[in-house]
PDB file of N, CA and C in Angstrom:
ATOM      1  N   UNK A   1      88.128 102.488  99.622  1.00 49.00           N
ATOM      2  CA  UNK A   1      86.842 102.368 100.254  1.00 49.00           C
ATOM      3  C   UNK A   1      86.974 102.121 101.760  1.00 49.00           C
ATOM      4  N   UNK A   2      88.267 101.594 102.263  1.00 62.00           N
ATOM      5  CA  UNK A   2      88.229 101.057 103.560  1.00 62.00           C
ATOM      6  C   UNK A   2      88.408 102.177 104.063  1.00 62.00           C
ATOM      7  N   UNK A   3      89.280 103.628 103.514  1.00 62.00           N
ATOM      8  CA  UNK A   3      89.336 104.736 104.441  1.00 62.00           C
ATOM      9  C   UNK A   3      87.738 105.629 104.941  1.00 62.00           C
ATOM     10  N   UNK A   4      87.033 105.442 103.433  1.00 63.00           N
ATOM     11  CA  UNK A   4      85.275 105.933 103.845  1.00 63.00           C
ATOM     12  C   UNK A   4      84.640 105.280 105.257  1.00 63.00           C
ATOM     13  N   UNK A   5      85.131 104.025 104.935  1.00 69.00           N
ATOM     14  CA  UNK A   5      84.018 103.094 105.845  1.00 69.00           C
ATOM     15  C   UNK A   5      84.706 103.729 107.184  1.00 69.00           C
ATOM     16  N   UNK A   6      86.263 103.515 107.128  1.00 74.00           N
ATOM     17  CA  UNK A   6      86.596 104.107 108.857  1.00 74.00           C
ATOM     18  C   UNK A   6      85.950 105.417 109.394  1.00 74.00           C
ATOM     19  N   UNK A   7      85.952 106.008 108.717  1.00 77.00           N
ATOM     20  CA  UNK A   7      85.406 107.421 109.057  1.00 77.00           C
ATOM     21  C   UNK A   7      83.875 107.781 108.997  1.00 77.00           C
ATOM     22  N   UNK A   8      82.705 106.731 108.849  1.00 75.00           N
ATOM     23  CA  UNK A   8      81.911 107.275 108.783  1.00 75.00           C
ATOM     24  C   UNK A   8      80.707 107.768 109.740  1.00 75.00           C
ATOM     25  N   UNK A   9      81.498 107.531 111.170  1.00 81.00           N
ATOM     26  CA  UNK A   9      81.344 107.681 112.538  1.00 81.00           C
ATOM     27  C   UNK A   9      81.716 109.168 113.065  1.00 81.00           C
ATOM     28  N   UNK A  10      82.667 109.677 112.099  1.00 83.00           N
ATOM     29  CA  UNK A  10      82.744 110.605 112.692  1.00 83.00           C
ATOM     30  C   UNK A  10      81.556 112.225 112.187  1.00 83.00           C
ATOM     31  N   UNK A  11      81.845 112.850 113.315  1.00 87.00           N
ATOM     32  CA  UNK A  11      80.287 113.900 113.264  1.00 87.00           C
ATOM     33  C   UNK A  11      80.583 114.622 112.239  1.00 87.00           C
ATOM     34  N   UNK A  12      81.866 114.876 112.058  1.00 85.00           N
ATOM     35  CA  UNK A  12      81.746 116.066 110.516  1.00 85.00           C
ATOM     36  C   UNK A  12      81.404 115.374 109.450  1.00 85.00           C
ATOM     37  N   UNK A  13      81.404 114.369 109.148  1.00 88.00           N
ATOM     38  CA  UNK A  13      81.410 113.457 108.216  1.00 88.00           C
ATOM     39  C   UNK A  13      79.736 113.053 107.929  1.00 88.00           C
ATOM     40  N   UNK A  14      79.586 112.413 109.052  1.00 87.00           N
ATOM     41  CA  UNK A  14      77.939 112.176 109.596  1.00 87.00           C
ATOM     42  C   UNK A  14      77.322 113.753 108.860  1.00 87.00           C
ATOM     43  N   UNK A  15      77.514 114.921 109.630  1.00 89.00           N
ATOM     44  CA  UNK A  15      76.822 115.767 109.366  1.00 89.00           C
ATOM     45  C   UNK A  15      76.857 115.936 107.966  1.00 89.00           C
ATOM     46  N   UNK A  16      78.245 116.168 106.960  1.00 88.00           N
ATOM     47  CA  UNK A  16      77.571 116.110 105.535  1.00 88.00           C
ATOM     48  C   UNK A  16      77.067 115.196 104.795  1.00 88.00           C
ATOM     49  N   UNK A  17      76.756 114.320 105.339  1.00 87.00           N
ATOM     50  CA  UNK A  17      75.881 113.441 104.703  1.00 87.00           C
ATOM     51  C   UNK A  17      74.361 112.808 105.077  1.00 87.00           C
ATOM     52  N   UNK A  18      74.439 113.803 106.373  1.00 90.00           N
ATOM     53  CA  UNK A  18      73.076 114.007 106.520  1.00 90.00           C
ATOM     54  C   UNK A  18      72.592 114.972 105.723  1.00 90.00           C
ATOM     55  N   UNK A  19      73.300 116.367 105.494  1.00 93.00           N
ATOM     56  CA  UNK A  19      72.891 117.296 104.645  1.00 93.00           C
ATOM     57  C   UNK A  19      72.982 116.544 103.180  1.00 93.00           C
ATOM     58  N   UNK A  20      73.028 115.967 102.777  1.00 93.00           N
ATOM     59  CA  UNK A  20      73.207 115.029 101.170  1.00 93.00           C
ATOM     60  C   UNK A  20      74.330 115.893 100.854  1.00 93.00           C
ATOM     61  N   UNK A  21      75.230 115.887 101.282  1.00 90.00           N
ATOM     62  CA  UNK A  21      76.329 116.482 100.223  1.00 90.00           C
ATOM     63  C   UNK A  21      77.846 116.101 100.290  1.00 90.00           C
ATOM     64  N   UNK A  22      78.014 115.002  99.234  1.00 88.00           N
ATOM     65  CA  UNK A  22      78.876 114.086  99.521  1.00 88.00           C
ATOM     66  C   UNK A  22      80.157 114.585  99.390  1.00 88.00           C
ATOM     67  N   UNK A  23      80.483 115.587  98.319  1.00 90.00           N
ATOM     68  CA  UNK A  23      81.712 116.047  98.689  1.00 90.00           C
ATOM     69  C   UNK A  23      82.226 116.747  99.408  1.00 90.00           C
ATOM     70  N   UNK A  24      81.507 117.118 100.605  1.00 90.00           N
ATOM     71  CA  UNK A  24      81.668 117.613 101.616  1.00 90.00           C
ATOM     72  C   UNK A  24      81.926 116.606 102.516  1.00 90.00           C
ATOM     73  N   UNK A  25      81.337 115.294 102.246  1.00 88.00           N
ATOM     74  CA  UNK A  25      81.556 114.134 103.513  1.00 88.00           C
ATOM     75  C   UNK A  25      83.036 113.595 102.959  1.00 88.00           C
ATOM     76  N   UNK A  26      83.390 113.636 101.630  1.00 88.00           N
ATOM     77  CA  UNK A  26      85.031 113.496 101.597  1.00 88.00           C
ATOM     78  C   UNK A  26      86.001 114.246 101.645  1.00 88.00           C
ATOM     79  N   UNK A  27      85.534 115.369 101.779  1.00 91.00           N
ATOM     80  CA  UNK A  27      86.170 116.373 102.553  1.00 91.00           C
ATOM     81  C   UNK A  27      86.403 116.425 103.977  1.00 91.00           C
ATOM     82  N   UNK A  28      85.282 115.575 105.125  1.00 91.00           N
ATOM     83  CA  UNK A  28      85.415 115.665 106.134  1.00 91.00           C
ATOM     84  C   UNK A  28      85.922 114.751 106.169  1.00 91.00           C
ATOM     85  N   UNK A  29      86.110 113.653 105.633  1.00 91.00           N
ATOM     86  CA  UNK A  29      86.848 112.029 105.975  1.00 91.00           C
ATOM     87  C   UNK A  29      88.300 113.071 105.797  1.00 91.00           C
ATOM     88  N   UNK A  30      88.992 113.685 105.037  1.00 91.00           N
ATOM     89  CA  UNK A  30      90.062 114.016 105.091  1.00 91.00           C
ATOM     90  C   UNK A  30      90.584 114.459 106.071  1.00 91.00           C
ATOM     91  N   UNK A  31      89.545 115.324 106.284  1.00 93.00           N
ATOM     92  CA  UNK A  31      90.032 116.325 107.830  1.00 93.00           C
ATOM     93  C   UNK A  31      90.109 115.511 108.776  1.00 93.00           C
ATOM     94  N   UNK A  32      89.143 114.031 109.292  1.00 92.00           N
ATOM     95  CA  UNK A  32      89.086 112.901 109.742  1.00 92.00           C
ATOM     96  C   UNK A  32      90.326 112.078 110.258  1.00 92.00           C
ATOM     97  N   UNK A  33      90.937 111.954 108.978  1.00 92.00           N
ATOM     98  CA  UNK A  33      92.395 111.197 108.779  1.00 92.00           C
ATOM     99  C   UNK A  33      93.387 112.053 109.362  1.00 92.00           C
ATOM    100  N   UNK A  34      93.235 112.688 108.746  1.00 94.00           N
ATOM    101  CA  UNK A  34      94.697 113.901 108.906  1.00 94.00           C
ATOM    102  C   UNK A  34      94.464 114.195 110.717  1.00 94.00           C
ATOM    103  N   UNK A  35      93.236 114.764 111.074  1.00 93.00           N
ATOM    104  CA  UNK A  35      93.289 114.648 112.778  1.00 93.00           C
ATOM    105  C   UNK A  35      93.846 113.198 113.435  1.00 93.00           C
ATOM    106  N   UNK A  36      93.299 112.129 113.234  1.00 92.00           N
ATOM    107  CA  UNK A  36      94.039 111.053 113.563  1.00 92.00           C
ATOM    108  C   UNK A  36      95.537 110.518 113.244  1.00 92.00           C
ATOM    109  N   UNK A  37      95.872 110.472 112.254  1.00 94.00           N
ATOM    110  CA  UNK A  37      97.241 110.412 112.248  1.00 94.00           C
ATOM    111  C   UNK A  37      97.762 111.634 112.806  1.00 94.00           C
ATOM    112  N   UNK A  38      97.124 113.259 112.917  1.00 94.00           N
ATOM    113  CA  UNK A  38      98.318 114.080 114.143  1.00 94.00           C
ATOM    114  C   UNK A  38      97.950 113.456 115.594  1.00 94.00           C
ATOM    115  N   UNK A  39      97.155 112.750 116.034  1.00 92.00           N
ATOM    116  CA  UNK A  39      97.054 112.380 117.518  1.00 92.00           C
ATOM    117  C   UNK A  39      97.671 111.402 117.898  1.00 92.00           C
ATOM    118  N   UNK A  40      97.814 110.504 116.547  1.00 93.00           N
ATOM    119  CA  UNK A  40      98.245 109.463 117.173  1.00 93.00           C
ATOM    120  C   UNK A  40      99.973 109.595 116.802  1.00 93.00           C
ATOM    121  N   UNK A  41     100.595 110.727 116.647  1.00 92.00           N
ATOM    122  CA  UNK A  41     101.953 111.148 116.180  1.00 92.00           C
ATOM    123  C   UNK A  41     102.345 112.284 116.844  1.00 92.00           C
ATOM    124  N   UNK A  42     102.158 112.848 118.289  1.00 90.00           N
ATOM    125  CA  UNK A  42     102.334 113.595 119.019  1.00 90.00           C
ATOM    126  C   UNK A  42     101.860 115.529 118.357  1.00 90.00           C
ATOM    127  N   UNK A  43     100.649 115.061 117.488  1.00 91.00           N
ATOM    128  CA  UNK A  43     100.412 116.238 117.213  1.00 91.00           C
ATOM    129  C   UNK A  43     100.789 117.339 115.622  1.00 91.00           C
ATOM    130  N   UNK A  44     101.926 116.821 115.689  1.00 90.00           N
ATOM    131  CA  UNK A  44     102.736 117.788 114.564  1.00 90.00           C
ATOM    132  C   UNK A  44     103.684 116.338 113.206  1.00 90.00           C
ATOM    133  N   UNK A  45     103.286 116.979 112.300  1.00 93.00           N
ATOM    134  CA  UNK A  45     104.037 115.623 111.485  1.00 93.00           C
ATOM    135  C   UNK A  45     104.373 116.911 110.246  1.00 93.00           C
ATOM    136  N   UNK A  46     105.048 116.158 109.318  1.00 92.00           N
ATOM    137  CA  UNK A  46     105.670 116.989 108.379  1.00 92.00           C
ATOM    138  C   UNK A  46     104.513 116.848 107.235  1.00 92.00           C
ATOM    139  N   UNK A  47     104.257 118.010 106.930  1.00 92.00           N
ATOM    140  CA  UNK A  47     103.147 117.646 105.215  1.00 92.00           C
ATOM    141  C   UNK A  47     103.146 117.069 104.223  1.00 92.00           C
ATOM    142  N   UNK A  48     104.807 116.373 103.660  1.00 90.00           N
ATOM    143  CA  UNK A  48     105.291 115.690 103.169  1.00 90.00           C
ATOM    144  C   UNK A  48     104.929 114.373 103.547  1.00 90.00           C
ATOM    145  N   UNK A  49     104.613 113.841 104.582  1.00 93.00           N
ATOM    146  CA  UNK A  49     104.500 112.449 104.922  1.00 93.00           C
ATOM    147  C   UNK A  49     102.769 112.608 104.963  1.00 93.00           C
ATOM    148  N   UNK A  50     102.018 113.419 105.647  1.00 94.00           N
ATOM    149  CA  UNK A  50     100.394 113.716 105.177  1.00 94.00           C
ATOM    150  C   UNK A  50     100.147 113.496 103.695  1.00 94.00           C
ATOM    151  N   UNK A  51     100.828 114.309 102.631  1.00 92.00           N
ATOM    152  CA  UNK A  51     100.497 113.815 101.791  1.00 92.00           C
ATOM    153  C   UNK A  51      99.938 113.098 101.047  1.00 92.00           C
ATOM    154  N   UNK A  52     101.702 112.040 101.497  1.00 91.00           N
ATOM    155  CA  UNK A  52     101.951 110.523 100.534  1.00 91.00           C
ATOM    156  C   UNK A  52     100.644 109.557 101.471  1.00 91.00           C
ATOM    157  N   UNK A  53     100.556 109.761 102.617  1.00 93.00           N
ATOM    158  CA  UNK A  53      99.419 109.058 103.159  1.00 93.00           C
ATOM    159  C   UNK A  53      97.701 109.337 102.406  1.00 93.00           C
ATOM    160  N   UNK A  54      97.625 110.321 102.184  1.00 92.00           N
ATOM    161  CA  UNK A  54      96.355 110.545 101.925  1.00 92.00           C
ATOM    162  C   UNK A  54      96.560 110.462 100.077  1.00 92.00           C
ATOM    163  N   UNK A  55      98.018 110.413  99.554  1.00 90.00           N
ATOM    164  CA  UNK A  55      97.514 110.014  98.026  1.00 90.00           C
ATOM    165  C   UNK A  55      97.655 108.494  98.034  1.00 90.00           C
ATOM    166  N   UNK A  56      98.082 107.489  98.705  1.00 89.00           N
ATOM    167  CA  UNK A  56      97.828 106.030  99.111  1.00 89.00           C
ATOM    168  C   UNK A  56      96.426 106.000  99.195  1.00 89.00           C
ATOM    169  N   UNK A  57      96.227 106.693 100.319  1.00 87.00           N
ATOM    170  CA  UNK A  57      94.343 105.955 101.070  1.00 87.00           C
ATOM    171  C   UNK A  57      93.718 106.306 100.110  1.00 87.00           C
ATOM    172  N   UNK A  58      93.688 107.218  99.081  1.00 84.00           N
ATOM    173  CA  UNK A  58      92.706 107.659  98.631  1.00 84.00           C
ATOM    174  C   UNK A  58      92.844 107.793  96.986  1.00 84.00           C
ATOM    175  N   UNK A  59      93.519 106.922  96.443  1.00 84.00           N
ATOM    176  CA  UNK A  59      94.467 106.785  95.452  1.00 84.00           C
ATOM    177  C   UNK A  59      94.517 107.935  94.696  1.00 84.00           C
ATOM    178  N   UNK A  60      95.047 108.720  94.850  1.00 81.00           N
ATOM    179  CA  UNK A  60      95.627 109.773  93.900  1.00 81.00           C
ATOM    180  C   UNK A  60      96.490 109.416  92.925  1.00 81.00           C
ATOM    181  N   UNK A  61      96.411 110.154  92.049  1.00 80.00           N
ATOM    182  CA  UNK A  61      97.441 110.021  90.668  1.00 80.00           C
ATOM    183  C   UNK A  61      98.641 111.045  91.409  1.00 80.00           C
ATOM    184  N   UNK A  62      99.861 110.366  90.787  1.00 77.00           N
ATOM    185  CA  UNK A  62     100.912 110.827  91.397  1.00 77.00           C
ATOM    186  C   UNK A  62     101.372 112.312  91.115  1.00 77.00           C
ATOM    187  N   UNK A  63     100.746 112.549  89.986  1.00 79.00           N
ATOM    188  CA  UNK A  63     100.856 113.331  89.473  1.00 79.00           C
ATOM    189  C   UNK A  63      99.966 114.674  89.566  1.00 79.00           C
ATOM    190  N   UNK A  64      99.260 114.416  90.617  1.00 78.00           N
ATOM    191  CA  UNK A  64      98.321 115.643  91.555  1.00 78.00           C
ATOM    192  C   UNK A  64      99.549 116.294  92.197  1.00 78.00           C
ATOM    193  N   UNK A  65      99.261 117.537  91.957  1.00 82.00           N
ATOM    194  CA  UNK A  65     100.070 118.880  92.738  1.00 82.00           C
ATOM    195  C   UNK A  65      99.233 119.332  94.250  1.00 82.00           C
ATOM    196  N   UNK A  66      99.999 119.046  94.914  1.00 83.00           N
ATOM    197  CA  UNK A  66      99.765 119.558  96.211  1.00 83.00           C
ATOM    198  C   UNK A  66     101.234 119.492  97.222  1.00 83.00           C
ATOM    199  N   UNK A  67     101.203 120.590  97.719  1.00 87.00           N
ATOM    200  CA  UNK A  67     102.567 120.886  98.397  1.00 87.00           C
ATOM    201  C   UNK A  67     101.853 121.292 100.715  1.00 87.00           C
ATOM    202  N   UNK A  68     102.464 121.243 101.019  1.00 89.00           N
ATOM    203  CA  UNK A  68     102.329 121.393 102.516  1.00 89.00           C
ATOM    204  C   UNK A  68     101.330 122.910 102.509  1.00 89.00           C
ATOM    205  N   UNK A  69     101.606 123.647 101.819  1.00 89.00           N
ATOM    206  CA  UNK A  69     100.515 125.036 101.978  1.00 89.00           C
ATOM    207  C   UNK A  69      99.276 124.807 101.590  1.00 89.00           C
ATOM    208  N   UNK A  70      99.271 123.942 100.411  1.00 91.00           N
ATOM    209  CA  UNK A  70      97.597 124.050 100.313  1.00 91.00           C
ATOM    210  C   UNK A  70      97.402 122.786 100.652  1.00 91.00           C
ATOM    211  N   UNK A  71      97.909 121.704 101.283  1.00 93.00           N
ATOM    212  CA  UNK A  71      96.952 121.207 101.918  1.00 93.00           C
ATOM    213  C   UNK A  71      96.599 121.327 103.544  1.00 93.00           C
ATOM    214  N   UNK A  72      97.475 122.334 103.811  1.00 94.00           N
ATOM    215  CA  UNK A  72      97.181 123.174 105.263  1.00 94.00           C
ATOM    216  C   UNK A  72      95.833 124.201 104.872  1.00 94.00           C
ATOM    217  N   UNK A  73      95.854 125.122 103.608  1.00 94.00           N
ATOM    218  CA  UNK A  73      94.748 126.091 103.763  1.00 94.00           C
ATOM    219  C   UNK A  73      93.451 125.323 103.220  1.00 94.00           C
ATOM    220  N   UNK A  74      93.318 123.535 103.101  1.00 94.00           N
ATOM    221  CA  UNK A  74      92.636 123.204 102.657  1.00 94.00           C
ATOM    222  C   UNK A  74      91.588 122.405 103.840  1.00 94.00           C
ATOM    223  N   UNK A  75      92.953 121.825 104.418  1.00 95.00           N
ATOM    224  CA  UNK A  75      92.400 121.690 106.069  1.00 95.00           C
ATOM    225  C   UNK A  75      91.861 122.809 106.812  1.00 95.00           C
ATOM    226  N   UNK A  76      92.217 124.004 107.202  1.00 95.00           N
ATOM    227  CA  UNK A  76      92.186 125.150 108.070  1.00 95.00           C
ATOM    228  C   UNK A  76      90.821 125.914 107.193  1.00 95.00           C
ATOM    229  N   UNK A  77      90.312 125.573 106.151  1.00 94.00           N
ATOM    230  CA  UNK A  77      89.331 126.287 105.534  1.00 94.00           C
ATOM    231  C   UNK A  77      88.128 125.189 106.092  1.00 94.00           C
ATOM    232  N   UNK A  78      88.041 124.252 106.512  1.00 93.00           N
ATOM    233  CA  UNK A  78      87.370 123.231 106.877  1.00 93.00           C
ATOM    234  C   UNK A  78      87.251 122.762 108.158  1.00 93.00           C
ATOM    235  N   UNK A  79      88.269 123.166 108.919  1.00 92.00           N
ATOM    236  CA  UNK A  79      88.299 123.328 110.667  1.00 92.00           C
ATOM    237  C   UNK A  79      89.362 123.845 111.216  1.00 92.00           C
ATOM    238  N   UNK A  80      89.449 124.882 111.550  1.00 93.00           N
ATOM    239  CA  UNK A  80      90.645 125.797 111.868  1.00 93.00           C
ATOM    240  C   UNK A  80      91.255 125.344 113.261  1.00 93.00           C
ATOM    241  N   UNK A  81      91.143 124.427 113.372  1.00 93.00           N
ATOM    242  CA  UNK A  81      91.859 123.644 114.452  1.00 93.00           C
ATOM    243  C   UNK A  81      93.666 123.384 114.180  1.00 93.00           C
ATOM    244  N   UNK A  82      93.963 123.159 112.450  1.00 95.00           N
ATOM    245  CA  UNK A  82      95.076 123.309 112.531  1.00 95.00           C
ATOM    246  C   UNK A  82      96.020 124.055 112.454  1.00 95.00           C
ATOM    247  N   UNK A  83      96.968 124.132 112.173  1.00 93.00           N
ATOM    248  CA  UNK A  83      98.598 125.227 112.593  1.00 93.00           C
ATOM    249  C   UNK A  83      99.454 124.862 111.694  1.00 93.00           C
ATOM    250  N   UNK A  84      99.877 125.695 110.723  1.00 91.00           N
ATOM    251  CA  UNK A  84     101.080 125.540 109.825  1.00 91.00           C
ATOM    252  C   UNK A  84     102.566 125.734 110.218  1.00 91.00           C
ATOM    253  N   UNK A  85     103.294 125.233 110.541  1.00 85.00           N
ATOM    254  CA  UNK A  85     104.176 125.599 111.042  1.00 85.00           C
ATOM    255  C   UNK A  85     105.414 125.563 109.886  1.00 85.00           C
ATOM    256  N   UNK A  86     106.369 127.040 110.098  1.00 77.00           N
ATOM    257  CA  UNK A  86     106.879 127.418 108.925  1.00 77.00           C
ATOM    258  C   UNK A  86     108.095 126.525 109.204  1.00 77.00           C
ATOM    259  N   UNK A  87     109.138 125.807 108.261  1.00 67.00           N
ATOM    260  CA  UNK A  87     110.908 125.913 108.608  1.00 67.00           C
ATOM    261  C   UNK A  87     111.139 127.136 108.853  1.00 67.00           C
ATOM    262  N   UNK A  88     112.651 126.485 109.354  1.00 64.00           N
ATOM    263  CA  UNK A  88     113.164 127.471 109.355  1.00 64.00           C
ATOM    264  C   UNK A  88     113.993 128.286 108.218  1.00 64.00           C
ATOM    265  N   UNK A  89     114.388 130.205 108.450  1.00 64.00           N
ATOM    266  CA  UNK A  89     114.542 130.683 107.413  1.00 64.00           C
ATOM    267  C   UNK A  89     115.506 130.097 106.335  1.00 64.00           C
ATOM    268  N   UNK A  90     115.827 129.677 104.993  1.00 57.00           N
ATOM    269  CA  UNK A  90     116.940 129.957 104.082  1.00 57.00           C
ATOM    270  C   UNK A  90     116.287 128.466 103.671  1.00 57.00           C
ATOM    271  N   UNK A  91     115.438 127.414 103.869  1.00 52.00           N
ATOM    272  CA  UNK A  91     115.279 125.754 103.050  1.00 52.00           C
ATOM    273  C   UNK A  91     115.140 126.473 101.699  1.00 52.00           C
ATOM    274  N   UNK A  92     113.893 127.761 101.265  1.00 51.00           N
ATOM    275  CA  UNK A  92     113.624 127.599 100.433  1.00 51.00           C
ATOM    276  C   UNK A  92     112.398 126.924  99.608  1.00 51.00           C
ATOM    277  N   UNK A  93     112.272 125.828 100.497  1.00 52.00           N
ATOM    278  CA  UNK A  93     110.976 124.986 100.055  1.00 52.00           C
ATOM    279  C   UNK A  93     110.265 125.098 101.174  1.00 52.00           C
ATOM    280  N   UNK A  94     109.000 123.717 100.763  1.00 49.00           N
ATOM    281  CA  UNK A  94     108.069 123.579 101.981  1.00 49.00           C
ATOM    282  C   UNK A  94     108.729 121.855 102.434  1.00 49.00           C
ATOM    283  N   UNK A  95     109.736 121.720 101.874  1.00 61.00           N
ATOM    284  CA  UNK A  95     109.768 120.440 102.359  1.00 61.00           C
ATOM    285  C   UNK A  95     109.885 120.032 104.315  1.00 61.00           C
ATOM    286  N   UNK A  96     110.692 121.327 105.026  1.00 71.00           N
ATOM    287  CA  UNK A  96     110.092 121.270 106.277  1.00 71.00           C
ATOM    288  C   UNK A  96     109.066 121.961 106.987  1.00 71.00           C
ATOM    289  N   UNK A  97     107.990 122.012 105.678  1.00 85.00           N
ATOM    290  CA  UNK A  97     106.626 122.826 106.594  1.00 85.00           C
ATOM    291  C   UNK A  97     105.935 121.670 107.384  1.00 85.00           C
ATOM    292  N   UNK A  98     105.625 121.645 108.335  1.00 90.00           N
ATOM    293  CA  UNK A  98     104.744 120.545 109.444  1.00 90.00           C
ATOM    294  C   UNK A  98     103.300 121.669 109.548  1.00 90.00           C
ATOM    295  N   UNK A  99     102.575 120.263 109.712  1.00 93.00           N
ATOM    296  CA  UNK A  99     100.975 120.384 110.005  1.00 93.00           C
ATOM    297  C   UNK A  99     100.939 120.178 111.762  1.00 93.00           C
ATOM    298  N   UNK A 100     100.301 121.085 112.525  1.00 93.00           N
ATOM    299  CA  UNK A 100     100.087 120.266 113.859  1.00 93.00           C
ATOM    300  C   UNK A 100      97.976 121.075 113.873  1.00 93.00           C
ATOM    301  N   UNK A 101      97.978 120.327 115.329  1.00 92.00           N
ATOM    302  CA  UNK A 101      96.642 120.461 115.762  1.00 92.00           C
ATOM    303  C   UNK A 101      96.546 121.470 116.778  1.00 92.00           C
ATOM    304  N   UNK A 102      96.473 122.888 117.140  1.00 87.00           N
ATOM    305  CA  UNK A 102      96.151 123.838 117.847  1.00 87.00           C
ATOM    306  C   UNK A 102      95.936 123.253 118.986  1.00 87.00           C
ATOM    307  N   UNK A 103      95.357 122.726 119.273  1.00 75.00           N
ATOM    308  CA  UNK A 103      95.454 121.875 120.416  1.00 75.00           C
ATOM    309  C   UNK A 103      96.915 121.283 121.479  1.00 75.00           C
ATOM    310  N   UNK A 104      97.472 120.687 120.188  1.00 61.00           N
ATOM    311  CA  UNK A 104      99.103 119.728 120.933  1.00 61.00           C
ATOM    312  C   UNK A 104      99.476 121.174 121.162  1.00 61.00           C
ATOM    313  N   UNK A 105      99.725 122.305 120.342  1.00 51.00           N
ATOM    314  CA  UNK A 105     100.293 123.662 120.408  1.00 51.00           C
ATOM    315  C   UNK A 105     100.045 124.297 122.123  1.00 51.00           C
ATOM    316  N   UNK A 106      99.109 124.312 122.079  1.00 50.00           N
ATOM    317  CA  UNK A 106      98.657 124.851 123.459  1.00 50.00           C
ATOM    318  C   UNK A 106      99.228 124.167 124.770  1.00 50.00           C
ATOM    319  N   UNK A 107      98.662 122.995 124.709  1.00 49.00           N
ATOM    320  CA  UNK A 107      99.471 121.929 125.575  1.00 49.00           C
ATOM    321  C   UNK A 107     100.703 122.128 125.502  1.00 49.00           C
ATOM    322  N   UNK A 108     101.616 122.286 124.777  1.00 46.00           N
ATOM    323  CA  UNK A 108     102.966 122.515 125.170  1.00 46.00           C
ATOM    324  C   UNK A 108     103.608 123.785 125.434  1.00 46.00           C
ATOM    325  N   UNK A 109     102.762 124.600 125.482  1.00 45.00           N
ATOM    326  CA  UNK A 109     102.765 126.154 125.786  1.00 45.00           C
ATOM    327  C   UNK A 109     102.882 126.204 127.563  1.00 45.00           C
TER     328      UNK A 109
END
């Protein structure tokens, strides 16, 4: 509950719940979080550590499937502000896929 209450300032959030539609306002608290922890982490963090943060705040069963791709096309379907960034070739997995913010991207361009 303490992650709702932080977020309920913010405008995407505000806005779906002005429209009454709440799972859209926990949808935007996500997008919420996940923008703040990339700002306050120079932008880019690994999806692996997004995750485990957002199945803590928001208690997930451990046993929810979600890997760095869909919770990038889950973010990016909801504000395309972010950037998937691939490993490099031969891991195999997504364990070094990173999330950043289009934004830090540019700036360091």
């Amino acid at each position: 509950m303490e992650v709702v209450q932080a977020y309920t300032n913010d405008p995407r959030v505000l806005a779906a719940i002005m429209q009454g539609n709440p799972e859209g306002a926990v949808h935007m608290i996500i997008v919420a979080k996940v923008t703040e922890l990339l700002r306050e982490n120079g932008g880019t963090l690994p999806a692996t550590y997004l995750i485990e943060v957002l199945k803590e705040d928001f208690d997930l069963p451990d046993d929810v499937k979600l890997d760095g791709e869909k919770l990038f096309r889950f973010l990016y379907a909801l504000d395309p502000s972010f950037e998937l960034v691939q490993p490099p070739p031969g891991l195999g997995d997504d364990s070094g896929v990173t999330i950043s913010l289009c934004e830090t991207i540019k700036d360091l361009s």
